[in-house]
Short mmCIF file of C-alpha atoms in Angstrom, two decimals:
data_model
loop_
_atom_site.label_atom_id
_atom_site.label_comp_id
_atom_site.label_asym_id
_atom_site.label_seq_id
_atom_site.Cartn_x
_atom_site.Cartn_y
_atom_site.Cartn_z
CA UNK W 1 0.05 0.24 -0.05
CA UNK W 2 2.93 2.24 1.33
CA UNK W 3 4.35 1.41 -2.81
CA UNK W 4 0.52 2.34 -4.54
CA UNK W 5 0.64 5.58 -1.77
CA UNK W 6 4.55 6.94 -3.20
CA UNK W 7 3.79 6.18 -6.69
CA UNK W 8 1.15 8.56 -6.40
CA UNK W 9 2.96 10.66 -4.57
CA UNK W 10 5.30 11.01 -7.97
CA UNK W 11 2.45 11.36 -10.55
CA UNK W 12 1.97 14.96 -8.73
CA UNK W 13 5.09 16.20 -8.29
CA UNK W 14 6.30 14.90 -11.55
CA UNK W 15 3.84 16.97 -12.40
CA UNK W 16 3.39 20.09 -10.59
CA UNK W 17 6.32 20.53 -8.71
CA UNK W 18 6.59 22.24 -5.23
CA UNK W 19 6.16 20.30 -1.89
CA UNK W 20 3.02 18.49 -0.53
CA UNK W 21 2.18 17.98 3.29
CA UNK W 22 0.71 13.94 3.78
CA UNK W 23 -1.41 13.24 6.95
CA UNK W 24 -2.22 9.55 7.34
CA UNK W 25 -4.63 8.81 9.29
CA UNK W 26 -4.45 6.19 11.84
CA UNK W 27 0.17 6.49 11.36
CA UNK W 28 -0.15 10.16 12.21
CA UNK W 29 -2.29 10.20 15.07
CA UNK W 30 -1.02 8.01 18.81
CA UNK W 31 -3.43 4.66 18.79
CA UNK W 32 -3.57 2.01 21.75
CA UNK W 33 -1.19 -0.46 21.70
CA UNK W 34 -2.30 -3.46 22.03
CA UNK W 35 -2.22 -7.12 22.24
CA UNK W 36 -2.10 -10.81 20.20
CA UNK W 37 -5.90 -10.76 21.03
CA UNK W 38 -6.84 -7.25 19.72
CA UNK W 39 -7.09 -6.20 23.39
CA UNK W 40 -5.17 -3.05 24.32
CA UNK W 41 -2.40 -3.56 26.25
CA UNK W 42 0.04 -1.66 28.25
CA UNK W 43 3.27 -0.60 26.88
CA UNK W 44 6.44 -2.21 26.69
CA UNK W 45 7.97 0.84 29.21
CA UNK W 46 4.45 -0.08 31.34
CA UNK W 47 2.00 2.65 32.59
CA UNK W 48 2.04 4.85 35.92
CA UNK W 49 -1.29 4.40 38.07
CA UNK W 50 -4.38 6.09 35.95
CA UNK W 51 -3.21 6.32 33.00
CA UNK W 52 -5.21 5.22 29.68
CA UNK W 53 -5.29 1.31 28.77
CA UNK W 54 -2.80 0.95 25.88
CA UNK W 55 -2.09 4.97 25.23
CA UNK W 56 -0.47 7.38 28.07
CA UNK W 57 -2.19 10.05 29.11
CA UNK W 58 -0.62 12.32 27.26
CA UNK W 59 -1.02 10.54 24.44
CA UNK W 60 -5.36 10.20 25.01
CA UNK W 61 -5.18 14.09 25.81
CA UNK W 62 -3.74 14.61 21.73
CA UNK W 63 -5.49 11.90 20.24
CA UNK W 64 -8.33 13.70 21.83
CA UNK W 65 -7.32 16.47 20.41
CA UNK W 66 -6.69 15.59 17.01
CA UNK W 67 -9.88 13.66 16.55
CA UNK W 68 -12.38 16.67 17.08
CA UNK W 69 -10.50 18.16 13.85
CA UNK W 70 -10.03 14.92 12.17
CA UNK W 71 -13.01 16.21 9.65
CA UNK W 72 -11.06 18.80 8.68
CA UNK W 73 -8.52 17.15 7.01
CA UNK W 74 -10.95 15.04 4.63
CA UNK W 75 -13.98 17.28 3.93
CA UNK W 76 -12.46 20.68 3.29
CA UNK W 77 -12.72 21.25 -0.41
CA UNK W 78 -9.03 22.28 -0.72
CA UNK W 79 -7.43 19.04 1.04
CA UNK W 80 -7.01 15.99 -1.96
CA UNK W 81 -8.18 12.68 0.02
CA UNK W 82 -6.64 9.43 -1.43
CA UNK W 83 -8.59 5.80 -0.40
CA UNK W 84 -6.54 3.07 0.19
CA UNK W 85 -9.54 0.69 -0.67
CA UNK W 86 -7.69 -2.42 -1.78
CA UNK W 87 -6.09 -4.98 0.66
CA UNK W 88 -2.44 -5.99 -1.18
CA UNK W 89 -1.99 -8.88 -2.98
CA UNK W 90 -1.35 -11.31 -0.49
CA UNK W 91 -3.08 -9.77 2.43
CA UNK W 92 -4.44 -13.78 2.53
CA UNK W 93 -1.18 -15.27 2.96
CA UNK W 94 -0.31 -16.28 7.07
CA UNK W 95 3.06 -15.67 6.00
CA UNK W 96 3.19 -12.36 5.39
CA UNK W 97 0.63 -11.13 7.12
CA UNK W 98 -1.44 -11.72 10.47
CA UNK W 99 -4.09 -10.31 10.47
CA UNK W 100 -5.88 -9.03 14.14
CA UNK W 101 -8.46 -7.14 15.15
CA UNK W 102 -10.36 -5.14 12.71
CA UNK W 103 -10.51 -7.01 9.45
CA UNK W 104 -13.19 -6.30 7.24
CA UNK W 105 -13.02 -4.58 3.99
CA UNK W 106 -12.69 -0.98 3.44
CA UNK W 107 -16.51 -0.01 1.98
CA UNK W 108 -17.22 -2.31 5.83
CA UNK W 109 -15.28 -0.96 8.02
CA UNK W 110 -17.24 2.19 10.42
CA UNK W 111 -14.19 5.16 10.52
CA UNK W 112 -13.73 4.19 6.27
CA UNK W 113 -17.15 5.10 5.18
CA UNK W 114 -17.36 8.30 7.75
CA UNK W 115 -14.01 9.52 5.97
CA UNK W 116 -14.92 8.43 2.82
CA UNK W 117 -18.46 10.58 3.47
CA UNK W 118 -16.19 13.05 4.71
CA UNK W 119 -14.50 13.66 1.23
CA UNK W 120 -17.47 12.95 -0.86
CA UNK W 121 -19.62 16.09 0.62
CA UNK W 122 -18.12 19.52 -1.02
CA UNK W 123 -14.88 18.60 -2.81
CA UNK W 124 -14.75 19.49 -6.39
CA UNK W 125 -14.23 15.99 -8.69
CA UNK W 126 -10.52 15.52 -8.99
CA UNK W 127 -10.16 15.94 -5.26
CA UNK W 128 -10.97 12.35 -3.89
CA UNK W 129 -8.71 9.13 -5.29
CA UNK W 130 -9.31 5.65 -4.91
CA UNK W 131 -5.66 4.55 -5.12
CA UNK W 132 -7.47 0.88 -4.73
CA UNK W 133 -8.24 1.41 -8.63
CA UNK W 134 -4.05 1.39 -8.92
CA UNK W 135 -1.79 -1.43 -8.68
CA UNK W 136 0.90 1.36 -8.03
CA UNK W 137 3.33 -0.97 -10.36
CA UNK W 138 5.32 0.73 -13.06
CA UNK W 139 4.69 4.26 -14.05
CA UNK W 140 1.71 5.80 -14.02
CA UNK W 141 1.38 9.98 -15.49
CA UNK W 142 -1.05 12.19 -13.37
CA UNK W 143 -3.65 13.34 -15.61
CA UNK W 144 -3.61 9.00 -15.97
CA UNK W 145 -4.26 8.65 -12.33
CA UNK W 146 -6.47 10.60 -11.83
CA UNK W 147 -9.35 9.58 -14.84
CA UNK W 148 -8.69 6.07 -13.39
CA UNK W 149 -9.32 6.71 -10.05
CA UNK W 150 -11.82 9.31 -9.50
CA UNK W 151 -15.24 7.28 -11.29
CA UNK W 152 -17.38 5.29 -8.88
CA UNK W 153 -17.00 8.36 -5.72
CA UNK W 154 -19.51 7.86 -3.41
CA UNK W 155 -22.26 10.86 -3.62
CA UNK W 156 -23.21 13.22 -0.28
CA UNK W 157 -24.98 11.27 1.97
CA UNK W 158 -27.31 12.76 4.76
CA UNK W 159 -26.25 12.24 8.61
CA UNK W 160 -29.36 10.64 9.36
CA UNK W 161 -28.66 7.72 6.35
CA UNK W 162 -24.69 7.41 7.47
CA UNK W 163 -25.68 6.66 10.56
CA UNK W 164 -28.40 4.14 9.48
CA UNK W 165 -25.60 2.79 7.43
CA UNK W 166 -22.89 2.55 10.02
CA UNK W 167 -25.05 0.24 12.37
CA UNK W 168 -23.66 -2.23 9.79
CA UNK W 169 -20.35 -2.21 9.67
CA UNK W 170 -17.12 -2.96 11.35
CA UNK W 171 -15.60 -1.01 14.46
CA UNK W 172 -12.61 -2.54 16.33
CA UNK W 173 -14.66 -0.49 19.43
CA UNK W 174 -18.37 -0.38 18.27
CA UNK W 175 -19.97 0.54 21.27
CA UNK W 176 -18.41 4.09 22.12
CA UNK W 177 -17.29 4.28 18.23
CA UNK W 178 -20.22 4.18 16.80
CA UNK W 179 -22.08 7.30 17.84
CA UNK W 180 -19.22 9.33 18.35
CA UNK W 181 -18.25 8.77 14.20
CA UNK W 182 -21.46 9.74 13.66
CA UNK W 183 -21.69 13.28 16.05
CA UNK W 184 -18.05 13.71 14.02
CA UNK W 185 -20.43 12.90 10.68
CA UNK W 186 -23.34 15.21 11.52
CA UNK W 187 -20.90 18.66 13.04
CA UNK W 188 -19.25 18.62 9.57
CA UNK W 189 -21.27 18.02 7.70
CA UNK W 190 -23.23 21.25 8.89
CA UNK W 191 -20.07 23.53 8.52
CA UNK W 192 -19.11 22.46 4.84
CA UNK W 193 -22.96 22.24 3.47
CA UNK W 194 -23.15 25.39 5.51
CA UNK W 195 -20.80 27.02 3.58
CA UNK W 196 -20.78 25.67 0.00
CA UNK W 197 -21.37 27.63 -2.55
CA UNK W 198 -20.24 26.08 -5.22
CA UNK W 199 -20.56 21.94 -5.97
CA UNK W 200 -18.21 20.39 -8.83
CA UNK W 201 -19.54 16.37 -9.39
CA UNK W 202 -18.57 16.48 -12.96
CA UNK W 203 -17.14 13.77 -14.53
CA UNK W 204 -17.18 10.95 -11.50
CA UNK W 205 -19.42 8.58 -13.29
CA UNK W 206 -22.48 9.05 -11.39
CA UNK W 207 -25.62 7.92 -12.69
CA UNK W 208 -30.53 8.74 -11.54
CA UNK W 209 -29.13 7.39 -7.64
CA UNK W 210 -26.13 9.67 -7.26
CA UNK W 211 -28.05 12.17 -8.81
CA UNK W 212 -31.18 11.72 -5.79
CA UNK W 213 -29.00 11.82 -3.20
CA UNK W 214 -27.79 15.15 -4.14
CA UNK W 215 -31.55 15.87 -4.27
CA UNK W 216 -32.20 14.93 -1.40
CA UNK W 217 -29.45 16.67 0.71
CA UNK W 218 -30.18 20.17 -1.01
CA UNK W 219 -33.73 19.27 -0.07
CA UNK W 220 -32.78 19.05 3.43
CA UNK W 221 -31.73 22.90 3.43
CA UNK W 222 -28.53 21.55 3.98
CA UNK W 223 -26.54 24.32 1.47
CA UNK W 224 -28.41 28.13 1.82
CA UNK W 225 -25.96 29.97 -0.44
CA UNK W 226 -25.43 26.80 -2.97
CA UNK W 227 -25.24 29.55 -6.10
CA UNK W 228 -23.64 26.69 -8.57
CA UNK W 229 -24.28 22.86 -9.23
CA UNK W 230 -22.57 21.17 -11.68
CA UNK W 231 -23.92 17.64 -12.74
CA UNK W 232 -21.98 17.03 -16.40
CA UNK W 233 -19.97 14.27 -17.76
CA UNK W 234 -22.48 11.99 -15.99
CA UNK W 235 -24.60 9.18 -16.78
CA UNK W 236 -28.17 10.67 -14.75
CA UNK W 237 -31.28 9.39 -16.77
CA UNK W 238 -34.85 11.72 -16.74
CA UNK W 239 -34.96 9.05 -13.23
CA UNK W 240 -32.67 10.88 -11.53
#
């Protein structure tokens, strides 16, 4: 997966030059130290009394602070989101990977569903790429990568609809995470659509279902400042 990301970054730099900042949501935030069974456990250096299981108290405070801002990275119209939706080809080989914890596919994971939905809110067509559609092998140009990896992006979804979806998704700690994720998504939805003046969803390979989803968001009054809506170069019929 890192090879896939590296090749995409190489394509961006070859095309645009300059510097880029990369945020890996899981790796960039303090995660709980877990044992072989996936349960939170003590750090190698041990814990002082009263510290959170699996994280030092200082790490836990930083984690919670980052969690409250996580939606900003995914939903902001000027950040580009790359999704790693495919496991490595040899992921099922027990000699290469020891599978534990939440091993559900990307589309079945609660946090991934929320993050993908944040990214689907107000970003223009070329700002969300599914790198699972690129093998990571061989040279690839930025233009080809965008064309291949922007198709099939999900349409924006109302908070109530996502909350219902989350009931069917997998979480490592579902009891605590599921309501927290729904609340975070709802807050991000209100902020982003409330400020949106232009929505460009052109050329995403959408059909009637996606058009209906956009209509449901607008009918709910989520985007009171909207001036321009672009849905061109999709396959939307009369029903949509």
